[in-house]
mmCIF file of C-alpha atoms in Angstrom:
data_model
loop_
_atom_site.group_PDB
_atom_site.id
_atom_site.type_symbol
_atom_site.label_atom_id
_atom_site.label_comp_id
_atom_site.label_asym_id
_atom_site.label_seq_id
_atom_site.Cartn_x
_atom_site.Cartn_y
_atom_site.Cartn_z
ATOM 1 C CA MET K 141 41.288 118.113 105.263
ATOM 2 C CA PRO K 142 41.860 116.070 108.378
ATOM 3 C CA GLY K 143 45.391 114.580 108.548
ATOM 4 C CA VAL K 144 46.873 116.895 106.127
ATOM 5 C CA ILE K 145 46.395 120.080 108.101
ATOM 6 C CA VAL K 146 48.101 119.451 111.296
ATOM 7 C CA ASP K 147 47.007 122.928 112.811
ATOM 8 C CA CYS K 148 45.206 126.170 111.786
ATOM 9 C CA ALA K 149 44.959 129.224 114.000
ATOM 10 C CA MET K 150 44.352 132.774 113.949
ATOM 11 C CA TYR K 151 46.466 134.974 116.158
ATOM 12 C CA ARG K 152 45.579 138.427 117.483
ATOM 13 C CA ASP K 153 47.763 140.638 119.381
ATOM 14 C CA GLY K 154 50.103 137.676 119.961
ATOM 15 C CA ARG K 155 47.594 135.411 121.316
ATOM 16 C CA ARG K 156 45.525 132.658 119.633
ATOM 17 C CA SER K 157 41.912 133.948 119.109
ATOM 18 C CA PRO K 158 38.748 132.360 117.428
ATOM 19 C CA ALA K 159 38.452 132.278 113.898
ATOM 20 C CA PRO K 160 36.000 131.040 111.178
ATOM 21 C CA GLU K 161 36.519 127.578 109.853
ATOM 22 C CA ASP K 162 36.695 128.821 106.141
ATOM 23 C CA PHE K 163 40.175 130.051 105.135
ATOM 24 C CA SER K 164 38.906 132.728 103.019
ATOM 25 C CA ASP K 165 36.851 134.245 105.917
ATOM 26 C CA ALA K 166 39.464 133.779 108.359
ATOM 27 C CA LEU K 167 42.124 135.533 106.305
ATOM 28 C CA ASP K 168 39.645 138.580 105.486
ATOM 29 C CA GLU K 169 39.011 138.741 109.016
ATOM 30 C CA ALA K 170 42.504 138.963 109.880
ATOM 31 C CA ARG K 171 43.431 141.372 107.387
ATOM 32 C CA ALA K 172 40.452 143.573 108.385
ATOM 33 C CA VAL K 173 41.597 143.492 112.121
ATOM 34 C CA GLY K 174 45.134 144.536 111.271
ATOM 35 C CA ASP K 175 47.099 143.180 114.092
ATOM 36 C CA ALA K 176 46.264 139.526 113.400
ATOM 37 C CA PHE K 177 47.322 136.933 111.061
ATOM 38 C CA LEU K 178 46.572 133.140 110.084
ATOM 39 C CA TRP K 179 48.996 130.095 110.350
ATOM 40 C CA VAL K 180 48.086 127.220 108.557
ATOM 41 C CA GLY K 181 50.456 124.091 109.321
ATOM 42 C CA MET K 182 50.263 121.089 106.656
ATOM 43 C CA HIS K 183 52.025 117.970 106.234
ATOM 44 C CA GLU K 184 52.666 116.214 103.004
ATOM 45 C CA PRO K 185 49.419 117.361 101.232
ATOM 46 C CA THR K 186 48.809 116.172 97.624
ATOM 47 C CA GLU K 187 48.273 118.503 94.701
ATOM 48 C CA GLU K 188 44.362 118.667 95.004
ATOM 49 C CA GLU K 189 44.504 119.148 98.888
ATOM 50 C CA PHE K 190 47.080 122.000 98.616
ATOM 51 C CA GLU K 191 45.213 123.651 95.410
ATOM 52 C CA HIS K 192 42.560 125.104 97.721
ATOM 53 C CA VAL K 193 44.847 126.392 100.207
ATOM 54 C CA SER K 194 47.086 127.916 97.367
ATOM 55 C CA ARG K 195 44.166 129.566 95.649
ATOM 56 C CA GLU K 196 42.819 131.102 98.863
ATOM 57 C CA PHE K 197 46.170 132.697 99.886
ATOM 58 C CA GLY K 198 47.207 133.513 96.363
ATOM 59 C CA LEU K 199 50.396 131.453 96.398
ATOM 60 C CA HIS K 200 52.753 131.755 93.547
ATOM 61 C CA LYS K 201 52.402 128.787 91.159
ATOM 62 C CA LEU K 202 56.275 128.286 91.072
ATOM 63 C CA ALA K 203 56.368 128.113 94.828
ATOM 64 C CA VAL K 204 53.387 125.884 95.152
ATOM 65 C CA GLU K 205 55.325 123.523 92.907
ATOM 66 C CA ASP K 206 58.232 123.493 94.739
ATOM 67 C CA ALA K 207 56.161 122.777 97.837
ATOM 68 C CA LEU K 208 54.688 119.957 96.412
ATOM 69 C CA THR K 209 57.784 118.287 94.512
ATOM 70 C CA ALA K 210 59.942 118.828 97.628
ATOM 71 C CA HIS K 211 63.532 117.735 97.011
ATOM 72 C CA GLN K 212 64.481 121.268 97.126
ATOM 73 C CA ARG K 213 67.699 123.166 98.090
ATOM 74 C CA PRO K 214 67.279 125.623 101.094
ATOM 75 C CA LYS K 215 66.568 128.712 99.592
ATOM 76 C CA LEU K 216 64.572 132.044 99.927
ATOM 77 C CA GLU K 217 62.262 133.240 96.949
ATOM 78 C CA VAL K 218 60.683 136.562 97.063
ATOM 79 C CA TYR K 219 57.324 136.981 94.926
ATOM 80 C CA ASP K 220 54.865 139.615 94.526
ATOM 81 C CA ASP K 221 52.407 138.490 97.172
ATOM 82 C CA SER K 222 54.376 136.276 99.405
ATOM 83 C CA LEU K 223 58.054 135.098 100.642
ATOM 84 C CA PHE K 224 58.728 131.429 100.150
ATOM 85 C CA VAL K 225 61.559 129.913 102.085
ATOM 86 C CA VAL K 226 62.880 126.216 102.133
ATOM 87 C CA LEU K 227 64.573 124.653 105.025
ATOM 88 C CA LYS K 228 65.716 121.221 105.520
ATOM 89 C CA PRO K 229 65.514 119.762 108.893
ATOM 90 C CA VAL K 230 67.829 116.925 109.960
ATOM 91 C CA VAL K 231 67.025 114.048 112.305
ATOM 92 C CA TYR K 232 69.423 111.713 113.968
ATOM 93 C CA ASP K 233 68.301 108.030 114.345
ATOM 94 C CA GLU K 234 69.812 106.865 117.763
ATOM 95 C CA HIS K 235 69.373 103.245 116.874
ATOM 96 C CA ALA K 236 70.764 103.173 113.303
ATOM 97 C CA ASP K 237 73.423 106.140 113.972
ATOM 98 C CA THR K 238 72.258 107.612 110.951
ATOM 99 C CA VAL K 239 71.120 111.372 109.584
ATOM 100 C CA ALA K 240 67.938 111.624 107.649
ATOM 101 C CA THR K 241 66.647 114.930 106.151
ATOM 102 C CA GLY K 242 63.128 116.250 105.687
ATOM 103 C CA GLU K 243 61.977 119.543 104.261
ATOM 104 C CA LEU K 244 59.918 122.407 105.460
ATOM 105 C CA MET K 245 58.343 125.110 103.411
ATOM 106 C CA VAL K 246 57.226 128.529 104.501
ATOM 107 C CA PHE K 247 54.989 130.842 102.976
ATOM 108 C CA ILE K 248 54.731 134.271 104.369
ATOM 109 C CA GLY K 249 52.477 136.934 103.074
ATOM 110 C CA ASP K 250 50.056 139.780 104.235
ATOM 111 C CA SER K 251 48.639 138.418 107.497
ATOM 112 C CA PHE K 252 49.005 134.827 106.829
ATOM 113 C CA VAL K 253 51.850 132.015 107.479
ATOM 114 C CA VAL K 254 51.539 128.627 105.594
ATOM 115 C CA THR K 255 54.010 125.795 106.581
ATOM 116 C CA VAL K 256 54.322 122.631 104.535
ATOM 117 C CA ARG K 257 56.190 119.749 106.035
ATOM 118 C CA HIS K 258 57.547 116.541 104.315
ATOM 119 C CA GLY K 259 59.193 113.879 106.330
ATOM 120 C CA GLU K 260 58.730 112.516 109.762
ATOM 121 C CA GLY K 261 60.864 114.836 111.536
ATOM 122 C CA ALA K 262 60.923 118.543 112.596
ATOM 123 C CA ALA K 263 57.210 118.581 113.834
ATOM 124 C CA LEU K 264 56.258 122.070 114.575
ATOM 125 C CA ALA K 265 54.026 121.482 117.183
ATOM 126 C CA ALA K 266 56.618 122.368 119.881
ATOM 127 C CA VAL K 267 57.550 125.461 118.023
ATOM 128 C CA ARG K 268 53.699 126.554 118.071
ATOM 129 C CA ARG K 269 53.575 125.915 121.710
ATOM 130 C CA ARG K 270 56.431 127.589 122.727
ATOM 131 C CA LEU K 271 55.380 130.826 120.621
ATOM 132 C CA GLU K 272 52.068 130.938 121.987
ATOM 133 C CA GLN K 273 53.359 130.947 125.531
ATOM 134 C CA GLU K 274 55.486 134.228 124.331
ATOM 135 C CA PRO K 275 53.003 136.469 123.185
ATOM 136 C CA GLU K 276 55.430 139.477 123.160
ATOM 137 C CA VAL K 277 57.275 137.578 120.452
ATOM 138 C CA LEU K 278 54.400 136.401 118.536
ATOM 139 C CA ARG K 279 52.938 139.907 118.290
ATOM 140 C CA HIS K 280 55.432 140.735 115.611
ATOM 141 C CA GLY K 281 53.262 138.648 113.209
ATOM 142 C CA PRO K 282 54.255 136.019 110.601
ATOM 143 C CA THR K 283 58.092 137.361 110.983
ATOM 144 C CA ALA K 284 58.059 135.912 114.367
ATOM 145 C CA VAL K 285 56.989 132.524 113.084
ATOM 146 C CA LEU K 286 59.621 132.423 110.360
ATOM 147 C CA TYR K 287 62.100 133.288 112.984
ATOM 148 C CA ALA K 288 61.007 130.841 115.501
ATOM 149 C CA VAL K 289 60.888 127.872 112.766
ATOM 150 C CA SER K 290 64.395 128.759 111.428
ATOM 151 C CA ASP K 291 65.704 129.249 114.928
ATOM 152 C CA ALA K 292 64.257 125.514 115.926
ATOM 153 C CA VAL K 293 65.812 123.895 112.716
ATOM 154 C CA VAL K 294 69.167 125.580 113.054
ATOM 155 C CA ASP K 295 69.571 124.772 116.865
ATOM 156 C CA HIS K 296 68.787 121.207 115.990
ATOM 157 C CA TYR K 297 71.712 121.368 113.408
ATOM 158 C CA ILE K 298 74.100 121.788 116.374
ATOM 159 C CA GLU K 299 72.550 118.841 118.491
ATOM 160 C CA VAL K 300 72.680 116.320 115.508
ATOM 161 C CA ALA K 301 76.318 117.572 114.957
ATOM 162 C CA ALA K 302 77.067 116.913 118.667
ATOM 163 C CA GLU K 303 75.732 113.195 118.407
ATOM 164 C CA LEU K 304 77.861 112.615 115.023
ATOM 165 C CA GLN K 305 80.852 114.069 116.848
ATOM 166 C CA ALA K 306 80.135 111.388 119.513
ATOM 167 C CA ASP K 307 79.904 108.753 116.781
ATOM 168 C CA LEU K 308 83.104 109.868 115.164
ATOM 169 C CA GLU K 309 84.934 109.546 118.454
ATOM 170 C CA GLU K 310 83.947 106.010 118.629
ATOM 171 C CA LEU K 311 85.215 105.553 115.309
ATOM 172 C CA GLU K 312 88.356 107.114 115.760
ATOM 173 C CA ALA K 313 88.890 104.587 118.837
ATOM 174 C CA GLU K 314 88.098 101.793 116.504
ATOM 175 C CA VAL K 315 90.674 103.024 113.880
ATOM 176 C CA PHE K 316 93.493 103.637 116.531
ATOM 177 C CA ALA K 317 92.829 100.342 118.404
ATOM 178 C CA PRO K 318 95.753 98.377 119.222
ATOM 179 C CA VAL K 319 94.190 95.158 117.968
ATOM 180 C CA ALA K 320 93.245 95.635 114.390
ATOM 181 C CA PRO K 321 89.529 95.405 113.931
ATOM 182 C CA ASP K 322 87.982 94.246 110.616
ATOM 183 C CA THR K 323 89.475 96.587 108.256
ATOM 184 C CA ARG K 324 86.733 96.370 105.564
ATOM 185 C CA ASN K 325 83.730 97.013 108.199
ATOM 186 C CA THR K 326 85.961 100.000 109.292
ATOM 187 C CA ALA K 327 86.556 101.289 105.948
ATOM 188 C CA ALA K 328 82.688 100.793 105.073
ATOM 189 C CA ARG K 329 81.801 102.835 108.378
ATOM 190 C CA ILE K 330 84.020 105.642 107.421
ATOM 191 C CA TYR K 331 82.620 105.838 103.763
ATOM 192 C CA GLY K 332 79.064 105.703 105.163
ATOM 193 C CA PHE K 333 80.042 108.265 108.025
ATOM 194 C CA LYS K 334 81.203 110.796 105.210
ATOM 195 C CA ARG K 335 77.970 110.197 103.192
ATOM 196 C CA GLN K 336 76.233 111.321 106.348
ATOM 197 C CA VAL K 337 78.075 114.295 106.850
ATOM 198 C CA LEU K 338 77.743 115.061 103.124
ATOM 199 C CA GLU K 339 73.830 114.903 103.349
ATOM 200 C CA PHE K 340 74.202 117.137 106.438
ATOM 201 C CA ARG K 341 76.227 119.601 104.481
ATOM 202 C CA ARG K 342 73.652 119.813 101.732
ATOM 203 C CA ALA K 343 70.974 120.842 104.557
ATOM 204 C CA THR K 344 73.239 123.657 106.040
ATOM 205 C CA SER K 345 75.391 125.182 103.615
ATOM 206 C CA PRO K 346 72.976 126.462 101.116
ATOM 207 C CA LEU K 347 70.753 127.966 103.984
ATOM 208 C CA LEU K 348 73.715 130.567 105.195
ATOM 209 C CA GLN K 349 72.637 132.997 102.263
ATOM 210 C CA PRO K 350 68.947 133.039 102.784
ATOM 211 C CA MET K 351 69.665 133.576 106.789
ATOM 212 C CA ASP K 352 72.032 136.646 105.614
ATOM 213 C CA ARG K 353 69.293 138.220 103.352
ATOM 214 C CA LEU K 354 66.654 138.005 106.132
ATOM 215 C CA ALA K 355 69.247 139.543 108.760
ATOM 216 C CA SER K 356 70.027 142.548 106.191
ATOM 217 C CA GLY K 357 66.487 143.770 106.512
ATOM 218 C CA THR K 358 65.963 144.052 102.735
ATOM 219 C CA VAL K 359 63.441 141.167 102.330
ATOM 220 C CA PRO K 360 59.737 142.156 102.108
ATOM 221 C CA PHE K 361 57.004 140.723 104.595
ATOM 222 C CA VAL K 362 59.743 140.490 107.159
ATOM 223 C CA HIS K 363 59.755 143.043 110.088
ATOM 224 C CA ASP K 364 62.465 145.509 110.442
ATOM 225 C CA HIS K 365 62.900 144.675 114.154
ATOM 226 C CA ALA K 366 63.733 140.991 113.469
ATOM 227 C CA ARG K 367 67.091 141.570 111.888
ATOM 228 C CA PRO K 368 69.156 140.762 115.109
ATOM 229 C CA PHE K 369 67.104 137.624 115.568
ATOM 230 C CA PHE K 370 67.920 136.465 111.944
ATOM 231 C CA ARG K 371 71.606 137.524 112.704
ATOM 232 C CA ASP K 372 71.610 135.375 115.745
ATOM 233 C CA VAL K 373 70.216 132.368 113.558
ATOM 234 C CA ALA K 374 72.803 133.013 111.227
ATOM 235 C CA ASP K 375 75.689 132.895 113.739
ATOM 236 C CA HIS K 376 74.305 129.647 114.925
ATOM 237 C CA LEU K 377 74.142 128.365 111.476
ATOM 238 C CA THR K 378 77.932 129.271 110.822
ATOM 239 C CA LYS K 379 78.559 127.343 113.944
ATOM 240 C CA ALA K 380 76.761 124.194 112.602
ATOM 241 C CA ASN K 381 78.685 124.585 109.254
ATOM 242 C CA GLU K 382 81.882 124.622 111.195
ATOM 243 C CA TYR K 383 80.950 121.748 112.934
ATOM 244 C CA ILE K 384 80.310 119.956 109.882
ATOM 245 C CA GLU K 385 83.509 120.932 108.211
ATOM 246 C CA GLY K 386 85.492 119.713 111.118
ATOM 247 C CA LEU K 387 83.749 116.439 110.942
ATOM 248 C CA ASP K 388 84.418 116.085 107.459
ATOM 249 C CA ARG K 389 88.170 116.998 107.951
ATOM 250 C CA LEU K 390 88.446 114.449 110.768
ATOM 251 C CA LEU K 391 86.531 111.584 108.890
ATOM 252 C CA SER K 392 89.534 112.297 105.862
ATOM 253 C CA ASP K 393 91.981 112.059 108.414
ATOM 254 C CA ALA K 394 90.674 109.280 109.960
ATOM 255 C CA LEU K 395 90.286 107.384 106.574
ATOM 256 C CA ALA K 396 93.980 108.421 105.585
ATOM 257 C CA ALA K 397 95.340 107.058 108.925
ATOM 258 C CA HIS K 398 93.233 103.679 108.331
ATOM 259 C CA LEU K 399 94.470 103.256 105.003
ATOM 260 C CA ALA K 400 98.262 104.237 106.219
ATOM 261 C CA GLN K 401 97.736 101.412 109.078
ATOM 262 C CA MET K 402 96.526 98.922 106.456
ATOM 263 C CA GLY K 403 99.643 99.651 104.283
ATOM 264 C CA VAL K 404 101.979 99.441 107.534
ATOM 265 C CA ARG K 405 100.128 96.221 108.510
ATOM 266 C CA GLN K 406 100.599 94.516 104.928
ATOM 267 C CA ASN K 407 104.420 95.462 104.834
ATOM 268 C CA ASP K 408 104.766 93.919 108.291
ATOM 269 C CA ASP K 409 102.971 90.633 107.028
ATOM 270 C CA MET K 410 105.378 90.859 103.745
ATOM 271 C CA ARG K 411 108.235 90.864 106.184
ATOM 272 C CA LYS K 412 107.330 87.997 108.362
ATOM 273 C CA ILE K 413 106.472 85.865 105.205
ATOM 274 C CA SER K 414 109.840 86.829 103.558
ATOM 275 C CA ALA K 415 111.443 85.996 106.981
ATOM 276 C CA TRP K 416 109.806 82.733 107.377
ATOM 277 C CA ALA K 417 110.538 81.860 103.611
ATOM 278 C CA ALA K 418 114.368 82.738 103.848
ATOM 279 C CA MET K 419 114.479 80.532 106.899
ATOM 280 C CA ALA K 420 112.790 77.536 104.907
ATOM 281 C CA ALA K 421 115.108 78.140 102.018
ATOM 282 C CA VAL K 422 118.422 77.217 103.816
ATOM 283 C CA PRO K 423 117.354 73.725 104.855
ATOM 284 C CA THR K 424 115.844 73.194 101.401
ATOM 285 C CA MET K 425 118.798 74.226 99.603
ATOM 286 C CA VAL K 426 120.987 71.785 101.765
ATOM 287 C CA ALA K 427 118.415 68.970 101.272
ATOM 288 C CA GLY K 428 118.228 69.590 97.527
ATOM 289 C CA ILE K 429 121.830 69.309 97.242
ATOM 290 C CA TYR K 430 122.047 66.144 99.190
ATOM 291 C CA GLY K 431 119.315 64.492 97.359
ATOM 292 C CA MET K 432 121.107 64.844 94.085
ATOM 293 C CA ASN K 433 122.237 61.221 92.999
ATOM 294 C CA PHE K 434 126.087 61.524 92.684
ATOM 295 C CA ASP K 435 128.694 59.055 94.046
ATOM 296 C CA HIS K 436 131.178 61.544 95.086
ATOM 297 C CA MET K 437 129.289 63.475 97.865
ATOM 298 C CA PRO K 438 130.829 65.014 101.070
ATOM 299 C CA GLU K 439 130.320 63.044 104.121
ATOM 300 C CA LEU K 440 128.752 60.301 102.565
ATOM 301 C CA ARG K 441 131.033 57.696 104.031
ATOM 302 C CA HIS K 442 131.131 59.262 107.394
ATOM 303 C CA ALA K 443 128.846 57.871 110.191
ATOM 304 C CA TRP K 444 128.092 61.465 111.703
ATOM 305 C CA GLY K 445 127.384 63.183 108.051
ATOM 306 C CA TYR K 446 123.634 62.906 108.131
ATOM 307 C CA PRO K 447 123.268 64.220 111.897
ATOM 308 C CA GLY K 448 126.025 66.861 111.207
ATOM 309 C CA VAL K 449 123.874 68.117 108.070
ATOM 310 C CA LEU K 450 120.746 68.363 109.999
ATOM 311 C CA VAL K 451 122.600 70.498 112.807
ATOM 312 C CA VAL K 452 124.084 72.815 110.469
ATOM 313 C CA MET K 453 120.564 73.342 108.911
ATOM 314 C CA ALA K 454 118.945 73.683 112.229
ATOM 315 C CA ALA K 455 121.626 76.183 113.364
ATOM 316 C CA ALA K 456 121.358 78.078 110.190
ATOM 317 C CA CYS K 457 117.754 78.507 110.966
ATOM 318 C CA LEU K 458 118.104 79.509 114.390
ATOM 319 C CA GLY K 459 120.766 81.933 113.406
ATOM 320 C CA LEU K 460 118.319 83.744 110.841
ATOM 321 C CA HIS K 461 115.553 83.563 113.217
ATOM 322 C CA ARG K 462 117.551 85.488 115.972
ATOM 323 C CA LEU K 463 118.542 87.884 113.362
ATOM 324 C CA PHE K 464 114.880 88.603 112.007
ATOM 325 C CA LYS K 465 113.889 88.785 115.733
ATOM 326 C CA SER K 466 116.424 91.418 116.503
ATOM 327 C CA ARG K 467 115.389 93.705 113.413
ATOM 328 C CA GLY K 468 111.593 93.181 114.194
ATOM 329 C CA TRP K 469 110.718 91.121 111.142
ATOM 330 C CA LEU K 470 109.154 88.215 113.483
#
């Protein structure tokens, strides 16, 4: 199945060794040797493509269904013949400043590891190369693969959280900028950012319980000496969750500050409008009175009546302008 199986190798005593091409023969040889195991890596297999692998390795039907369906929460399931772990790798797009999640399923059993990856992120080639350069770690068998994969995924969580922290600092600078930016665009960015953080949290928060179970040493198919390593992964995962919670709180504060600033700007605009309306009301009132058709109006027979009224209106407007200016309304 070229293209679906990314890599397939047998490891003996921590080193890659030749193996039969057939899965069944390679697995039988690994079990017969005792200190060897088979690692099969697959990328988005179809039901027909995965059927042969699941049949040869004796994978549980429910776990196979989850691996094919994807869209699973991070979890740990223990079956009679295998251990099933779901991880959700997170990828940060630097060009779009967005977060995307993939899925990674790990099957661990007697002398075998099967990894099924969905999405473009979290390629395991680098993890496999690093493990092959550390035979003392790879010597621990399938447990070492599960630890290395989990550690790589969780460490990348912290890297993505740091990238989001940098984006949040730019957003905060925009919110508290002296010159008001486009408020609709800022609100949309904050809301979109919160959606990304929520998607990030869906990948990290549910994974804490499976990592604690692996660190407890009560899970079958996991080497007892791996407990400290999984505790380290759980500690890093806790740090990543704290990062995400901090981002979410800061986003909520930024949104509240943005809404408060919008309210202050609206009140300031209303004060300005009210001040200009008050200044316009004085000449309007005077002109309205003098515009009425009465015979006995003050100053109608005086030569300076008309200029005098204009001066009074201008003086009243100027006085109101100075008053509103002193109070910060203009």
